[in-house]
């Protein structure tokens, strides 16, 4: 979720981090990830990446390639912290490289809400868990759980 989704997307799409082990990644599930957030306009993004000499290297969307894994990108339609356009941009970049990418935007959910929807008492708010499980089963060729 959020910064964790950014890190996961960097690992999944930028081969330099995992080298020969990159092929072990069968899919990427990202929740409310900042995949395309340049230019840096918040204190957090400036503090984290503002001194990096090549801004594009910090953006997962830049690293989408034919070797990227399939992706499921989930976001809240009402997320004002990490706007849904981040998921749209990465999904489009992956699809342009021929990589299956699905982006789902859940109405009425904000940045934290998408994570909260994974919890047992809040699962009725959005099928975040169901979409994630279905994707994982599909990309790992595992039979569906009953």
Tab-separated table of C-alpha atoms in Angstrom:
chain	number	residue	atom	x	y	z
A	1	UNK	CA	0.000	0.000	0.000
A	2	UNK	CA	1.153	3.525	-0.845
A	3	UNK	CA	4.955	3.735	-0.457
A	4	UNK	CA	5.057	-0.054	-0.198
A	5	UNK	CA	3.270	-0.289	-3.553
A	6	UNK	CA	5.889	2.074	-4.994
A	7	UNK	CA	8.690	-0.178	-3.728
A	8	UNK	CA	6.959	-3.316	-5.029
A	9	UNK	CA	6.461	-1.676	-8.434
A	10	UNK	CA	10.131	-0.687	-8.580
A	11	UNK	CA	11.171	-4.264	-7.778
A	12	UNK	CA	8.737	-5.703	-10.322
A	13	UNK	CA	9.591	-3.319	-13.159
A	14	UNK	CA	13.223	-2.258	-12.736
A	15	UNK	CA	15.445	-5.288	-13.325
A	16	UNK	CA	18.476	-3.725	-11.630
A	17	UNK	CA	17.138	-4.504	-8.161
A	18	UNK	CA	16.655	-8.249	-8.403
A	19	UNK	CA	18.912	-9.122	-11.328
A	20	UNK	CA	18.595	-12.773	-12.308
A	21	UNK	CA	15.884	-13.277	-9.666
A	22	UNK	CA	13.545	-10.840	-11.435
A	23	UNK	CA	11.851	-13.736	-13.242
A	24	UNK	CA	10.593	-15.045	-9.888
A	25	UNK	CA	8.022	-12.227	-9.756
A	26	UNK	CA	4.858	-13.588	-11.344
A	27	UNK	CA	2.674	-10.553	-10.747
A	28	UNK	CA	2.334	-7.208	-9.023
A	29	UNK	CA	-0.562	-6.136	-6.833
A	30	UNK	CA	-0.389	-2.461	-5.930
A	31	UNK	CA	-2.757	-0.603	-3.618
A	32	UNK	CA	-2.860	3.188	-3.936
A	33	UNK	CA	0.709	3.373	-5.202
A	34	UNK	CA	2.569	6.501	-6.281
A	35	UNK	CA	3.866	5.178	-9.598
A	36	UNK	CA	4.074	8.441	-11.540
A	37	UNK	CA	4.305	11.325	-9.092
A	38	UNK	CA	6.888	13.659	-10.608
A	39	UNK	CA	7.295	16.570	-10.387
A	40	UNK	CA	7.768	16.421	-6.637
A	41	UNK	CA	5.280	18.769	-5.027
A	42	UNK	CA	4.836	17.508	-1.477
A	43	UNK	CA	7.211	17.684	1.459
A	44	UNK	CA	7.353	13.873	1.581
A	45	UNK	CA	8.222	13.417	-2.099
A	46	UNK	CA	10.786	16.220	-1.997
A	47	UNK	CA	12.414	14.745	1.117
A	48	UNK	CA	12.487	11.231	-0.338
A	49	UNK	CA	13.469	11.916	-3.950
A	50	UNK	CA	14.176	15.620	-4.382
A	51	UNK	CA	17.957	15.217	-4.496
A	52	UNK	CA	18.012	12.347	-6.980
A	53	UNK	CA	19.798	13.565	-10.134
A	54	UNK	CA	17.549	11.730	-12.629
A	55	UNK	CA	13.958	12.084	-11.473
A	56	UNK	CA	12.622	9.596	-14.020
A	57	UNK	CA	14.612	6.807	-12.348
A	58	UNK	CA	12.467	7.168	-9.221
A	59	UNK	CA	9.211	6.584	-11.066
A	60	UNK	CA	7.947	3.006	-11.544
A	61	UNK	CA	6.083	4.089	-14.686
A	62	UNK	CA	9.454	4.780	-16.339
A	63	UNK	CA	10.539	1.165	-15.907
A	64	UNK	CA	7.549	-0.576	-17.511
A	65	UNK	CA	8.925	-2.967	-20.125
A	66	UNK	CA	8.258	-6.216	-21.931
A	67	UNK	CA	9.866	-8.019	-18.975
A	68	UNK	CA	7.465	-6.525	-16.424
A	69	UNK	CA	5.028	-8.937	-14.772
A	70	UNK	CA	1.242	-8.678	-15.092
A	71	UNK	CA	-0.205	-6.126	-12.694
A	72	UNK	CA	-3.347	-5.464	-10.707
A	73	UNK	CA	-3.454	-1.848	-9.595
A	74	UNK	CA	-6.161	-0.961	-7.087
A	75	UNK	CA	-6.998	2.559	-6.023
A	76	UNK	CA	-9.698	4.535	-4.311
A	77	UNK	CA	-11.553	6.874	-6.644
A	78	UNK	CA	-11.589	9.466	-3.852
A	79	UNK	CA	-7.873	9.179	-2.995
A	80	UNK	CA	-6.458	12.696	-2.710
A	81	UNK	CA	-3.146	11.556	-1.188
A	82	UNK	CA	-1.996	9.352	-4.071
A	83	UNK	CA	-4.299	10.230	-6.906
A	84	UNK	CA	-5.767	7.448	-9.069
A	85	UNK	CA	-3.922	8.866	-12.098
A	86	UNK	CA	-0.814	7.106	-10.762
A	87	UNK	CA	-2.444	3.702	-11.272
A	88	UNK	CA	-3.841	4.761	-14.631
A	89	UNK	CA	-0.393	5.854	-15.807
A	90	UNK	CA	1.347	2.628	-14.776
A	91	UNK	CA	-1.446	0.481	-16.199
A	92	UNK	CA	-1.209	2.329	-19.526
A	93	UNK	CA	2.595	2.094	-19.606
A	94	UNK	CA	2.479	-1.656	-18.974
A	95	UNK	CA	-0.224	-2.219	-21.578
A	96	UNK	CA	1.836	-0.236	-24.111
A	97	UNK	CA	4.588	-2.824	-23.559
A	98	UNK	CA	2.142	-5.702	-24.086
A	99	UNK	CA	1.893	-6.552	-20.392
A	100	UNK	CA	-1.533	-7.447	-18.977
A	101	UNK	CA	-2.486	-4.746	-16.510
A	102	UNK	CA	-5.772	-4.188	-14.780
A	103	UNK	CA	-6.601	-1.025	-12.900
A	104	UNK	CA	-9.628	-0.927	-10.621
A	105	UNK	CA	-10.822	2.261	-9.000
A	106	UNK	CA	-13.255	1.800	-6.117
A	107	UNK	CA	-15.894	4.506	-5.752
A	108	UNK	CA	-16.138	6.107	-2.342
A	109	UNK	CA	-12.718	4.972	-1.127
A	110	UNK	CA	-9.853	7.248	-0.158
A	111	UNK	CA	-6.185	6.495	0.421
A	112	UNK	CA	-6.524	4.609	3.709
A	113	UNK	CA	-9.979	3.199	2.943
A	114	UNK	CA	-8.636	0.791	0.325
A	115	UNK	CA	-6.357	-0.745	2.938
A	116	UNK	CA	-9.081	-0.812	5.588
A	117	UNK	CA	-11.331	-2.667	3.108
A	118	UNK	CA	-9.002	-5.660	3.492
A	119	UNK	CA	-9.950	-6.050	7.145
A	120	UNK	CA	-12.641	-8.564	8.000
A	121	UNK	CA	-15.150	-6.072	9.433
A	122	UNK	CA	-14.785	-3.675	6.493
A	123	UNK	CA	-14.651	-6.064	3.523
A	124	UNK	CA	-18.147	-5.077	2.447
A	125	UNK	CA	-16.909	-1.619	1.453
A	126	UNK	CA	-15.093	-2.890	-1.663
A	127	UNK	CA	-13.947	-6.265	-3.033
A	128	UNK	CA	-10.251	-5.467	-2.582
A	129	UNK	CA	-9.406	-8.867	-1.113
A	130	UNK	CA	-11.493	-10.769	-3.665
A	131	UNK	CA	-9.867	-8.980	-6.609
A	132	UNK	CA	-6.413	-9.579	-5.145
A	133	UNK	CA	-6.976	-13.284	-4.506
A	134	UNK	CA	-8.432	-13.809	-7.989
A	135	UNK	CA	-5.434	-12.089	-9.593
A	136	UNK	CA	-2.893	-14.044	-7.527
A	137	UNK	CA	-4.587	-17.326	-8.367
A	138	UNK	CA	-4.635	-16.415	-12.061
A	139	UNK	CA	-0.976	-15.368	-12.340
A	140	UNK	CA	0.297	-18.269	-10.274
A	141	UNK	CA	-1.939	-20.759	-12.115
A	142	UNK	CA	-3.315	-21.976	-8.842
A	143	UNK	CA	-6.801	-23.403	-8.660
A	144	UNK	CA	-9.339	-21.076	-7.030
A	145	UNK	CA	-9.840	-21.342	-3.284
A	146	UNK	CA	-13.261	-22.579	-2.246
